[in-house]
Amino acid sequence: MKEILSRWYAKDSVKKILSSLISILIGLCVGALLVLITGIFKSTISGKGIWEGIRIVFLGILSTGRDANGALSWGLNASNLGNMLFRATPLIMTGLSVGVAYKTGLFNIGAPGQYLMGTMTSLAIALSIPSEVVPAWLIWIIAVLGAALAGALWGAIPGIVKAFFNINEVIACIMTNWIAANVVTWFFDGSGFCNVQEYGKTGYIYPTRYNNVATVKLGLDKLFAGSQVNGGIIFAILIAIGMYILINKTTLGYQLKACGSNRNAAKYAGIKDRRNIILSMAISGALAGVGAALYWLSGNTEFVWSTYQALPAVGFNGIPVALLALNNPIGVIFTGIFMAMLNIVGQQLTNLTAYNEYISDVIIAIIVYMAAFSLVIRVWLEGKSKKKAIAEESKEVTKKEEE
Amino acid sequence: MSTLIQQTLLYMVPLMIVALAGVFAERSGVINLALEGIMIFGAFTGVLFVNLVQQAGWFTPAKESGNWVALQGFEILAMLFAGIMGMLFSLLLAFAAINLKADQTIGGTALNMLAPAIVLFIVRIVANQNVIAMADGDAASWFMLKKSMFGYGRNEDMGFFGMTFLNKTYIATYVCILIYIILSIILYTTKFGLRLRSCGENPQAADSLGINVYKMRYSGVMISGFLAGMGGFVFALTAANCTANGDVAGFGFLALAVMIFGNWKPLNIAGGAFIFGLFKCIAACYSTLDINGDGKYWLVDIGISVHVYRMLPYIITLLVLVFTSKQSRAPKAEGIPYDKGQR
């Protein structure tokens, strides 16, 4: 048994997963610590409140609110779980966007901009093609494809300036993010897409159900009663699997990775480096764009169109999703769901305690910080197993000598 | 014209000082992508400091008696505090990048996410809303330099120079410019500056000559943190009326772009910051901008959408980077963790 365990432990992938789990654990502990410290310094928060806060940080997804006595109650909460999956959908997509780019040696911090362009295109298409003429499912498909195209184009810009002018893609992505934020506001400002039918909602775009366009539910809404979940999550998981195959099993994926690990060597081997850099960014952008479409086409989500002062957090949160999954597309599915869970936890914290949802952002940031030296953690894990092996070897040697 | 110059300075100076922050980190060999995060943190701690000191009432007598010199001292104290807090915050980056040899881009991104999260978490608990402001009054009544302080009456004209550079300005702007000049000279003419720069170009060679690369990189990142934190507070003070809400409108990133555009050289950076400050200023107040004083607002009259003006600084940054990329020369060893074993 022990042997099996140690052999399993020596596997590289196991160590990678372990290092991610350690990052998560440290992140959660720092979150709990912050809850504790602020609780001590803030006189209005009692010891009981602190303890409740800490429990929600770790187990918030299982919280079902408060019972009749005012104590926290726990259990499987179908609507929370469903909402978690719903919010995980765009996170998985932006996570894939960042992860695929990272596999090819590019740091795609432009996911928020690509996400916004996807939002703009998908909403505009879904609301402007009349569903009386064209069947709703066809509009949905066109909208998703349009979002993919818009995201791809927006992602290609940093790719092009990187490939031809050797400009750091991080800077180019940041600039395109802010340009996108302004373009979206410009596009919707004064357009017919703003919600003027419902009172006080002119800052929002019509939800797509106004045009009868909505993502198919696939029965998930019955499974998770009272939540917003829909077939988008299945679609996102399928895309993740597709990306895994593309990156790991195809020639194109190999070329992209080769360009990422050593551009000059790839060029020497006859791979078109410029084309691959642009392509990689375009694929990343398309993924983020589709993520936006899957979120906003759900039928009842309302988009605040005045975005020029702020970028969508979903785009930036793709970075921790990808990092935590070590850029593995399959891993992104799980880390995306985990990040969405943190999101729900933050909401529970706001609803049930004196704390607020920003704690989940703190936890995410700590996890990213830990991911920055996940290598150190892995080396540490390796060192531990090596030491064990050495100790065991020496034991055996001494045994033999005794014999 | 006076307003145009004043407003441009308002945006230009934080950009300039934060871009210099980037220079100190990168010239020592550490990519400081966390400028935005440090700015946010500095803005928050600076405003919090002002708020708490006001509540403690240390400067209330000075305010009541109109002792504006003391209030300027208060302002500089807050800048210092924000700078020190920014420096402490940047230690997180230094530790990850230098000691643990972590990926600097990811470390910086982590700080960029951490700063607004922590700031908003604390602000929400302390102030019960998403923004923290001064406890009493506003930035203009406490800190702004006014005509009356120089002995001029309400309707008297101070002349072009006075109206532009003294009336309705903040001393923070000039302190920043002074620090900018001093630090630029230090970077280029002192032993310390030379050593710092050598660590960003060829750390192995620097180490072989007895320079402690780790120490140099730590000082680079810490100076960077100080400047960025201070710049963040100056931005909050002058452009946001001394409030902090976990956001500095992407100025940290813009500063990063200014730094690259300025080719990691202080003089070019000042020029770059001026251009972007000008466009930022046009975007912010194009509708009330009367350039030659004839009562016509021609930026409105030509009928270009406000969104275009808002986009311009970013588009121009991108274009300028494209056109200057040929001459661009980053410090050779930036972003590469220094490993003694690789010598």
XYZ file of C-alpha atoms in Angstrom:
746
model
C 0.000 0.000 0.000
C 2.738 2.350 1.050
C 4.642 1.556 -2.102
C 1.667 2.301 -4.322
C 1.159 5.563 -2.522
C 4.770 6.651 -2.871
C 4.833 5.712 -6.547
C 1.640 7.676 -7.063
C 3.146 10.555 -5.138
C 6.225 10.580 -7.359
C 4.125 11.279 -10.456
C 4.588 14.729 -11.926
C 0.894 15.413 -12.470
C 0.094 14.516 -8.870
C 2.670 16.985 -7.670
C 1.170 19.660 -9.909
C -2.308 19.060 -8.511
C -0.941 19.007 -4.964
C 0.841 22.324 -5.464
C -2.420 23.853 -6.729
C -4.315 22.464 -3.757
C -1.732 23.933 -1.397
C -2.150 27.320 -3.119
C -5.911 27.085 -2.637
C -5.554 26.120 1.009
C -3.188 29.010 1.717
C -5.534 31.381 -0.100
C -8.503 30.271 1.979
C -6.475 30.489 5.188
C -5.402 34.055 4.397
C -9.051 34.874 3.700
C -10.053 33.429 7.063
C -7.212 35.326 8.733
C -8.424 38.580 7.199
C -11.912 37.840 8.500
C -10.434 37.237 11.945
C -8.288 40.381 11.985
C -10.986 42.740 10.735
C -13.405 41.124 13.181
C -11.077 41.833 16.083
C -10.509 45.452 15.079
C -14.141 46.226 14.261
C -16.072 46.545 17.490
C -19.461 45.791 15.928
C -18.443 42.275 14.900
C -18.740 39.763 17.735
C -16.726 36.602 18.285
C -19.683 34.611 17.025
C -19.764 36.743 13.883
C -16.069 36.041 13.257
C -16.580 32.305 13.663
C -19.536 32.403 11.279
C -17.465 34.370 8.761
C -14.625 31.869 8.888
C -16.976 28.934 8.426
C -18.578 30.587 5.410
C -15.177 31.289 3.856
C -14.441 27.577 3.858
C -17.892 26.072 3.363
C -20.036 28.898 1.997
C -21.279 26.886 -0.961
C -23.092 24.519 1.414
C -24.748 27.302 3.347
C -28.526 27.426 3.145
C -28.985 30.651 5.071
C -30.145 30.932 8.658
C -32.656 28.792 10.506
C -35.435 29.996 12.791
C -33.029 30.517 15.703
C -30.738 32.712 13.634
C -27.966 30.127 13.520
C -26.308 29.251 10.209
C -27.826 26.212 8.556
C -25.997 23.890 6.218
C -26.935 21.503 3.477
C -26.984 21.028 -0.272
C -28.288 24.244 -1.769
C -29.549 23.524 -5.288
C -29.883 27.136 -6.339
C -26.387 27.993 -5.090
C -24.874 25.015 -6.863
C -26.720 25.864 -10.058
C -25.653 29.497 -9.928
C -22.113 28.341 -9.303
C -22.193 26.350 -12.545
C -23.759 29.287 -14.373
C -21.041 31.675 -13.247
C -18.385 29.070 -13.932
C -19.332 29.060 -17.627
C -17.666 32.370 -18.640
C -14.839 31.746 -16.154
C -13.994 28.443 -17.796
C -13.950 30.181 -21.166
C -11.739 33.089 -20.103
C -9.577 30.606 -18.216
C -9.161 28.637 -21.436
C -8.386 31.891 -23.228
C -5.555 32.727 -20.845
C -4.401 29.107 -20.598
C -4.143 28.487 -24.336
C -2.197 31.704 -24.832
C 0.083 30.796 -21.940
C 0.784 27.383 -23.462
C 2.074 29.241 -26.492
C 4.212 31.592 -24.430
C 1.895 34.604 -24.430
C 0.369 36.254 -21.396
C -3.161 37.152 -22.472
C -4.207 39.842 -20.035
C -6.535 41.091 -22.782
C -9.349 38.675 -21.950
C -11.522 41.469 -20.465
C -11.429 43.393 -23.747
C -12.079 40.299 -25.840
C -14.892 39.400 -23.474
C -16.408 42.854 -23.898
C -16.229 42.667 -27.679
C -17.913 39.254 -27.507
C -20.576 40.740 -25.251
C -21.248 43.603 -27.621
C -21.446 41.440 -30.721
C -23.524 38.642 -29.240
C -26.056 41.015 -27.687
C -26.321 43.125 -30.814
C -26.888 40.074 -33.010
C -29.295 38.378 -30.605
C -31.413 41.500 -30.251
C -31.403 42.804 -33.807
C -32.318 39.725 -35.846
C -36.114 39.380 -35.446
C -37.000 35.994 -34.007
C -40.288 35.991 -35.942
C -38.354 35.613 -39.187
C -35.332 33.571 -38.183
C -35.690 30.678 -35.709
C -34.329 31.534 -32.255
C -31.846 28.668 -32.148
C -30.277 29.882 -35.383
C -29.961 33.402 -33.967
C -28.291 31.904 -30.910
C -25.734 30.091 -33.052
C -25.076 33.179 -35.184
C -24.638 35.265 -32.037
C -22.126 32.819 -30.547
C -20.200 32.673 -33.813
C -20.268 36.450 -34.081
C -18.926 36.762 -30.552
C -16.163 34.300 -31.364
C -15.219 36.304 -34.433
C -15.257 39.624 -32.574
C -13.142 38.186 -29.766
C -10.742 36.670 -32.283
C -10.305 39.969 -34.102
C -9.734 41.810 -30.837
C -7.272 39.182 -29.659
C -5.431 39.288 -32.972
C -4.478 42.970 -32.508
C -1.972 42.343 -29.685
C -0.873 39.257 -31.609
C -0.122 41.310 -34.710
C 1.814 44.021 -32.900
C 3.721 41.322 -31.024
C 4.542 39.378 -34.177
C 5.522 42.299 -36.393
C 6.742 44.998 -34.013
C 7.825 42.886 -31.057
C 5.738 44.926 -28.614
C 5.146 43.290 -25.268
C 1.707 41.686 -25.532
C 0.893 42.672 -21.953
C 0.980 46.383 -22.766
C -0.830 45.916 -26.065
C -3.524 43.841 -24.349
C -4.040 46.466 -21.666
C -4.461 49.180 -24.262
C -6.916 47.092 -26.306
C -8.842 46.370 -23.087
C -9.489 50.041 -22.472
C -10.197 50.728 -26.115
C -12.758 47.907 -26.060
C -14.355 49.321 -22.913
C -14.832 52.638 -24.710
C -15.944 51.073 -27.991
C -18.677 49.124 -26.203
C -19.992 52.219 -24.436
C -19.847 54.157 -27.672
C -21.707 51.443 -29.557
C -24.548 51.132 -27.055
C -24.795 54.809 -26.113
C -28.009 56.078 -27.668
C -28.593 52.829 -29.561
C -31.903 50.956 -29.628
C -30.497 48.175 -27.461
C -30.815 50.062 -24.186
C -33.675 48.881 -22.024
C -36.270 51.664 -22.120
C -39.300 49.478 -21.485
C -38.623 48.665 -17.861
C -38.572 51.641 -15.558
C -35.160 52.766 -14.325
C -33.198 50.307 -16.432
C -31.859 52.532 -19.202
C -28.335 51.776 -18.070
C -28.854 48.180 -19.108
C -29.181 46.352 -22.405
C -32.360 44.333 -22.968
C -31.973 40.763 -21.785
C -32.099 38.523 -24.853
C -35.387 36.934 -23.815
C -37.013 40.062 -25.261
C -36.192 38.539 -28.625
C -36.989 34.990 -27.394
C -33.309 34.069 -27.631
C -32.023 31.999 -24.721
C -29.530 29.223 -24.197
C -31.171 25.788 -24.014
C -31.597 24.576 -20.442
C -31.024 20.847 -21.137
C -32.991 20.003 -18.007
C -30.322 21.491 -15.755
C -32.771 24.070 -14.434
C -34.889 21.219 -13.054
C -31.868 19.536 -11.507
C -30.790 22.777 -9.826
C -34.144 24.346 -9.054
C -34.247 28.096 -8.598
C -30.928 28.807 -10.296
C -29.868 30.387 -13.581
C -27.900 27.387 -14.841
C -28.283 26.371 -18.477
C -26.700 24.282 -21.195
C -23.842 26.774 -21.534
C -21.800 24.931 -18.928
C -21.976 21.706 -20.986
C -20.945 23.675 -24.061
C -17.995 25.206 -22.181
C -16.843 21.790 -20.961
C -17.009 20.428 -24.514
C -14.915 23.356 -25.763
C -12.380 22.719 -23.003
C -12.051 19.108 -24.110
C -11.724 20.302 -27.691
C -8.922 22.670 -26.712
C -7.160 19.866 -24.883
C -7.209 17.794 -28.069
C -6.136 20.767 -30.196
C -3.163 21.614 -27.985
C -1.957 18.133 -27.187
C -2.937 15.934 -30.115
C -2.696 18.001 -33.297
C 0.113 19.379 -35.429
C -1.236 22.892 -35.067
C -1.149 22.581 -31.278
C 2.410 21.329 -31.426
C 3.450 24.249 -33.625
C 1.801 26.723 -31.278
C 3.563 25.220 -28.272
C 6.884 25.116 -30.098
C 6.614 28.833 -30.856
C 5.894 29.461 -27.212
C 8.851 27.569 -25.812
C 11.420 28.911 -28.260
C 10.418 31.216 -31.054
C 13.757 31.107 -32.825
C 14.092 27.351 -32.677
C 10.562 26.983 -34.020
C 11.391 29.365 -36.850
C 14.528 27.370 -37.610
C 12.431 24.219 -37.783
C 10.288 25.811 -40.473
C 7.334 26.856 -38.342
C 5.830 30.197 -39.292
C 6.350 32.009 -35.988
C 4.429 35.175 -36.819
C 1.395 33.319 -38.088
C 1.367 31.154 -34.981
C 1.605 34.054 -32.540
C -1.296 35.831 -34.220
C -3.285 32.617 -34.463
C -2.732 31.794 -30.837
C -3.963 35.212 -29.735
C -6.936 34.966 -32.101
C -7.928 31.576 -30.683
C -7.613 32.974 -27.161
C -9.730 35.958 -28.095
C -12.381 33.736 -29.676
C -12.582 31.674 -26.495
C -13.114 34.759 -24.349
C -15.690 36.053 -26.824
C -17.652 32.791 -26.717
C -17.497 32.946 -22.915
C -19.230 36.314 -23.068
C -21.851 34.979 -25.478
C -22.607 31.996 -23.244
C -23.139 34.305 -20.289
C -25.171 37.084 -21.892
C -27.291 34.898 -24.181
C -28.746 33.063 -21.205
C -31.886 35.130 -21.678
C -32.171 36.958 -18.385
C -28.763 38.528 -17.729
C -28.679 42.302 -17.976
C -25.568 44.024 -19.265
C -24.568 47.455 -17.910
C -23.378 49.119 -21.074
C -21.502 52.076 -19.588
C -18.264 50.160 -19.190
C -15.699 52.783 -20.105
C -14.479 53.210 -16.538
C -14.250 49.566 -15.534
C -13.301 46.265 -17.104
C -15.226 43.039 -16.444
C -13.718 41.060 -13.559
C -14.587 37.823 -15.340
C -11.874 38.578 -17.861
C -9.166 39.109 -15.257
C -10.347 36.124 -13.254
C -9.503 33.967 -16.227
C -5.874 34.459 -15.170
C -6.178 32.706 -11.773
C -8.409 30.050 -13.323
C -5.707 29.228 -15.860
C -2.798 29.519 -13.461
C -4.412 27.309 -10.871
C -5.062 24.681 -13.539
C -1.417 25.034 -14.659
C -2.852 25.946 -18.080
C -4.278 22.503 -18.638
C -7.631 22.849 -20.486
C -9.189 19.955 -18.567
C -7.981 21.389 -15.279
C -9.559 24.720 -16.224
C -13.015 23.127 -15.972
C -12.456 22.364 -12.294
C -10.664 25.565 -11.353
C -13.327 27.587 -13.191
C -16.010 25.936 -11.075
C -13.882 26.510 -7.971
C -13.561 30.241 -8.734
C -17.306 30.461 -9.273
C -17.725 28.774 -5.909
C -15.573 31.459 -4.284
C -17.841 33.992 -5.944
C -20.912 32.393 -4.336
C -19.060 32.246 -1.022
C -18.468 35.972 -1.213
C -22.139 36.541 -1.885
C -23.121 34.407 1.090
C -20.704 36.362 3.232
C -22.379 39.628 2.212
C -25.867 38.268 2.770
C -25.309 36.488 6.051
C -22.544 38.319 7.915
C -21.071 41.777 8.461
C -18.328 41.000 5.943
C -18.527 41.561 2.188
C -17.941 39.820 -1.097
C -14.508 41.337 -1.709
C -13.038 38.655 0.505
C -13.337 36.255 -2.432
C -11.259 38.637 -4.563
C -8.635 38.680 -1.822
C -8.572 34.886 -1.758
C -8.265 34.742 -5.551
C -5.409 37.268 -5.500
C -3.558 35.275 -2.852
C -3.997 32.135 -4.939
C -2.494 33.896 -7.963
C 0.356 35.112 -5.789
C 0.950 31.564 -4.619
C 0.723 30.318 -8.201
C 3.587 32.678 -9.049
C 5.849 30.463 -7.032
C 4.062 27.185 -7.528
C 7.410 26.091 -8.872
C 8.921 26.603 -5.440
C 6.157 24.555 -3.855
C 6.706 21.795 -6.380
C 10.448 21.790 -5.769
C 9.697 21.652 -2.073
C 7.362 18.677 -2.589
C 10.000 17.006 -4.711
C 12.659 17.618 -2.105
C 10.447 16.035 0.500
C 9.882 12.894 -1.529
C 13.555 12.713 -2.426
C 14.576 12.988 1.196
C 12.166 10.190 1.997
C 13.636 8.039 -0.726
C 17.170 8.717 0.463
C 16.222 7.921 4.031
C 14.593 4.672 2.979
C 17.573 3.693 0.872
C 19.977 4.266 3.707
C 17.711 2.237 5.968
C 17.848 -0.655 3.531
C 21.595 -0.351 3.276
C 22.022 -0.484 7.026
C 19.671 -3.469 7.169
C 21.767 -5.302 4.626
C 24.915 -4.434 6.466
C 23.449 -5.777 9.669
C 22.616 -9.027 7.951
C -4.769 78.135 -21.812
C -4.130 78.218 -18.081
C -6.723 75.528 -17.438
C -5.320 73.375 -20.198
C -1.814 73.481 -18.721
C -3.087 72.958 -15.182
C -5.266 70.010 -16.123
C -2.499 68.469 -18.206
C -0.097 68.747 -15.285
C -2.713 67.089 -13.098
C -2.622 63.945 -15.226
C 0.968 64.187 -16.351
C 2.657 64.294 -12.966
C 1.235 61.071 -11.482
C 1.949 59.310 -14.785
C 5.490 60.607 -14.818
C 6.342 59.693 -11.259
C 4.787 56.219 -11.561
C 6.596 55.637 -14.852
C 9.822 56.531 -13.029
C 8.786 53.959 -10.430
C 8.690 51.439 -13.240
C 12.124 52.559 -14.408
C 13.728 51.946 -11.024
C 12.304 48.423 -10.802
C 13.062 47.425 -14.372
C 16.497 48.997 -14.467
C 17.349 46.798 -11.500
C 16.015 43.807 -13.409
C 12.530 43.262 -11.992
C 9.426 43.767 -14.136
C 7.004 45.723 -11.999
C 3.624 45.003 -13.509
C 2.136 45.756 -10.103
C 2.362 49.544 -10.529
C -1.416 49.779 -10.816
C -1.927 47.743 -7.658
C 0.646 49.725 -5.698
C -0.956 52.969 -6.854
C -4.354 51.762 -5.666
C -2.871 50.757 -2.341
C -1.008 54.041 -1.974
C -4.101 56.061 -2.864
C -6.122 54.201 -0.259
C -3.569 54.435 2.554
C -2.931 58.097 1.830
C -6.617 58.988 1.949
C -7.068 56.821 5.038
C -4.177 58.682 6.681
C -5.751 62.050 5.887
C -9.096 60.797 7.160
C -7.712 59.428 10.431
C -5.510 62.445 11.140
C -8.473 64.719 10.545
C -10.520 62.678 12.980
C -7.703 62.890 15.517
C -7.847 66.662 15.031
C -4.106 67.305 14.757
C -4.454 69.858 12.011
C -7.872 71.269 12.889
C -6.408 74.357 14.667
C -4.184 75.048 11.675
C -7.179 74.780 9.359
C -9.295 77.068 11.509
C -6.624 79.728 11.821
C -5.928 79.526 8.098
C -2.321 78.414 8.615
C -1.879 77.085 5.108
C 1.803 76.299 5.497
C 0.966 73.717 8.154
C -1.695 72.237 5.898
C 0.853 71.889 3.087
C 3.002 70.030 5.590
C 0.042 67.760 6.296
C -0.269 67.067 2.571
C 3.404 66.174 2.262
C 3.126 63.967 5.334
C 0.250 62.067 3.720
C 2.316 61.661 0.541
C 5.173 60.279 2.603
C 2.857 57.875 4.382
C 1.336 56.649 1.113
C 4.843 56.191 -0.283
C 5.986 54.126 2.668
C 2.879 51.959 2.517
C 3.434 51.468 -1.202
C 7.000 50.454 -0.425
C 5.829 47.878 2.103
C 3.292 46.545 -0.380
C 5.945 46.246 -3.087
C 7.988 44.037 -0.761
C 5.515 41.278 -1.622
C 6.633 41.537 -5.233
C 10.301 41.805 -4.304
C 10.108 38.727 -2.115
C 8.404 36.633 -4.804
C 10.572 37.899 -7.650
C 13.974 38.011 -5.972
C 14.009 35.431 -3.204
C 11.628 32.863 -4.607
C 12.558 33.489 -8.270
C 8.873 33.440 -9.186
C 7.396 34.518 -12.497
C 7.381 38.300 -12.196
C 4.481 38.875 -14.560
C 2.225 36.628 -12.524
C 3.468 38.060 -9.234
C 2.689 41.558 -10.466
C -0.734 40.491 -11.675
C -1.412 38.993 -8.259
C -0.638 42.308 -6.564
C -2.816 44.107 -9.090
C -5.703 41.884 -8.051
C -4.883 41.939 -4.362
C -4.775 45.710 -3.963
C -8.336 46.572 -5.056
C -9.711 43.508 -3.288
C -8.160 44.377 0.063
C -8.919 48.069 -0.322
C -12.581 47.481 -1.127
C -12.902 44.864 1.614
C -11.573 47.268 4.229
C -13.318 50.365 2.866
C -16.649 48.565 2.891
C -16.178 47.547 6.517
C -14.775 50.905 7.684
C -16.966 53.302 5.702
C -19.941 51.064 4.872
C -19.725 52.137 1.231
C -17.407 51.620 -1.696
C -15.465 54.841 -1.390
C -13.449 56.452 1.371
C -13.206 60.234 1.455
C -11.818 62.887 3.791
C -13.407 63.034 7.225
C -14.064 66.738 6.892
C -14.163 69.170 3.973
C -12.590 68.420 0.606
C -9.213 68.511 -1.071
C -9.754 72.018 -2.425
C -10.512 73.627 0.932
C -7.716 71.906 2.810
C -4.824 71.516 0.417
C -5.255 73.618 -2.709
C -2.988 76.621 -3.177
C -5.051 79.750 -3.751
C -4.513 83.381 -4.731
C -5.257 84.603 -1.219
C -2.280 82.681 0.184
C 0.071 84.833 -1.859
C -1.579 88.063 -0.774
C -3.739 88.584 -3.846
C -7.358 89.667 -3.647
C -10.273 87.755 -5.061
C -10.442 89.723 -8.300
C -6.773 90.472 -8.756
C -4.835 88.902 -11.603
C -1.594 87.111 -10.756
C -0.342 87.258 -14.300
C -0.025 84.262 -16.607
C 2.656 82.514 -14.576
C 0.873 82.913 -11.273
C -2.536 81.986 -12.607
C -1.153 78.869 -14.260
C 1.382 77.517 -11.831
C 0.316 78.858 -8.419
C -3.400 79.548 -8.303
C -5.545 76.449 -7.771
C -2.668 73.996 -7.824
C -1.374 71.466 -5.343
C 2.068 71.477 -3.817
C 2.104 67.703 -4.362
C 2.587 68.331 -8.082
C 5.783 70.289 -7.511
C 7.101 67.914 -4.868
C 6.699 65.117 -7.398
C 8.516 67.059 -10.099
C 11.349 67.807 -7.678
C 11.635 64.154 -6.630
C 11.538 63.160 -10.282
C 14.497 65.384 -11.116
C 16.518 64.333 -8.077
C 15.969 60.617 -8.632
C 16.763 60.885 -12.333
C 20.079 62.516 -11.452
C 20.757 59.831 -8.853
C 20.039 57.114 -11.388
C 22.540 58.505 -13.876
C 25.307 60.188 -11.936
C 25.848 58.334 -8.682
C 27.582 55.093 -7.843
C 24.310 53.689 -6.567
C 22.524 54.487 -9.826
C 25.222 52.903 -11.922
C 25.196 49.758 -9.807
C 21.422 49.555 -9.948
C 21.441 49.828 -13.720
C 24.184 47.253 -14.072
C 22.011 44.747 -12.219
C 19.358 45.139 -14.864
C 21.784 44.723 -17.729
C 24.205 42.055 -16.656
C 23.722 40.893 -13.076
C 26.338 38.158 -13.399
C 29.024 40.676 -14.275
C 27.825 43.013 -11.538
C 27.996 40.235 -8.994
C 31.507 39.299 -10.069
C 32.546 42.863 -9.250
C 31.231 42.549 -5.734
C 27.808 44.182 -6.134
C 25.069 42.480 -4.177
C 22.471 41.904 -6.894
C 19.726 40.895 -4.482
C 20.204 44.039 -2.425
C 20.227 46.234 -5.521
C 17.066 44.638 -6.844
C 15.400 45.020 -3.482
C 16.254 48.716 -3.432
C 15.023 49.084 -7.002
C 11.654 47.521 -6.226
C 11.319 49.412 -2.942
C 12.029 52.804 -4.513
C 9.566 51.783 -7.190
C 6.963 50.944 -4.555
C 7.528 54.237 -2.760
C 7.113 56.286 -5.933
C 4.087 54.330 -7.141
C 2.366 54.542 -3.757
C 3.026 58.257 -3.576
C 1.920 58.703 -7.190
C -1.279 56.868 -6.395
C -2.064 59.233 -3.553
C -1.182 62.286 -5.625
C -3.565 61.035 -8.295
C -6.314 60.481 -5.725
C -5.683 63.910 -4.198
C -5.510 66.002 -7.332
C -7.719 64.156 -9.800
C -10.240 62.445 -7.507
C -10.733 65.049 -4.755
C -8.904 62.989 -2.143
C -11.111 59.901 -2.366
C -10.153 56.270 -2.893
C -12.331 53.490 -4.230
C -9.926 50.750 -5.225
C -9.429 52.127 -8.708
C -7.014 54.539 -10.374
C -8.531 54.325 -13.866
C -5.754 52.223 -15.335
C -3.093 54.860 -14.654
C -0.587 52.291 -13.457
C -0.788 50.470 -16.762
C -0.687 53.693 -18.695
C 2.458 54.609 -16.767
C 3.939 51.292 -17.795
C 3.237 52.125 -21.416
C 4.721 55.592 -20.932
C 7.835 53.974 -19.526
C 8.244 51.691 -22.527
C 7.490 54.549 -24.896
C 10.064 56.663 -23.063
C 12.602 53.923 -23.616
C 13.332 53.583 -19.863
C 14.923 57.062 -19.909
C 13.633 59.815 -17.572
C 13.721 62.683 -20.064
C 11.816 60.785 -22.747
C 9.358 59.599 -20.137
C 8.611 63.171 -19.117
C 7.864 63.944 -22.764
C 5.687 60.873 -23.126
C 3.831 61.651 -19.931
C 3.156 65.142 -21.237
C 1.578 63.822 -24.434
C -0.636 61.345 -22.596
C -1.482 63.884 -19.920
C -2.582 66.246 -22.649
C -4.849 63.675 -24.276
C -6.223 62.523 -20.938
C -6.972 66.152 -20.141
C -8.708 66.652 -23.468
C -10.797 63.543 -22.821
C -11.765 64.705 -19.350
C -12.654 68.323 -20.039
C -12.938 68.754 -23.804
C -16.398 70.250 -23.480
C -15.209 73.181 -21.356
C -11.878 73.655 -23.054
C -11.398 77.127 -24.442
C -7.919 76.986 -25.887
C -7.318 80.523 -27.134
C -9.839 82.240 -24.919
C -12.280 83.435 -27.597
C -15.301 81.858 -25.957
C -15.604 79.091 -28.531
C -15.346 75.422 -27.547
C -14.211 74.091 -30.901
C -13.523 70.577 -29.620
C -17.270 70.292 -29.041
C -18.145 72.167 -32.181
C -16.397 69.728 -34.506
C -18.870 67.179 -33.202
C -16.647 64.191 -32.435
C -18.136 61.808 -29.883
C -16.846 62.007 -26.314
C -16.041 58.311 -26.556
C -13.443 58.995 -29.214
C -11.662 61.428 -26.910
C -11.771 58.894 -24.115
C -10.246 56.260 -26.362
C -7.543 58.508 -27.777
C -4.888 58.117 -25.039
C -4.947 54.343 -25.423
C -5.022 54.327 -29.215
C -2.176 56.807 -29.357
C -0.159 54.775 -26.859
C -0.552 51.732 -29.044
C 0.321 53.613 -32.231
C 3.316 55.322 -30.672
C 4.581 51.973 -29.421
C 4.246 50.570 -32.913
C 6.216 53.429 -34.427
C 8.919 53.542 -31.780
C 9.375 49.803 -31.349
C 12.472 49.799 -33.533
C 14.441 51.981 -31.131
C 13.015 50.336 -28.040
C 15.708 48.944 -25.790
C 14.600 47.282 -22.579
C 17.057 46.474 -19.793
C 18.620 43.194 -20.903
C 18.129 41.191 -17.730
C 14.654 42.369 -16.808
C 12.251 39.643 -15.871
C 14.959 37.053 -15.412
C 15.388 35.963 -11.799
C 19.023 36.208 -10.776
C 20.556 32.886 -9.951
C 24.091 32.876 -8.621
C 24.591 29.372 -9.970
C 24.286 30.588 -13.568
C 27.340 32.774 -13.486
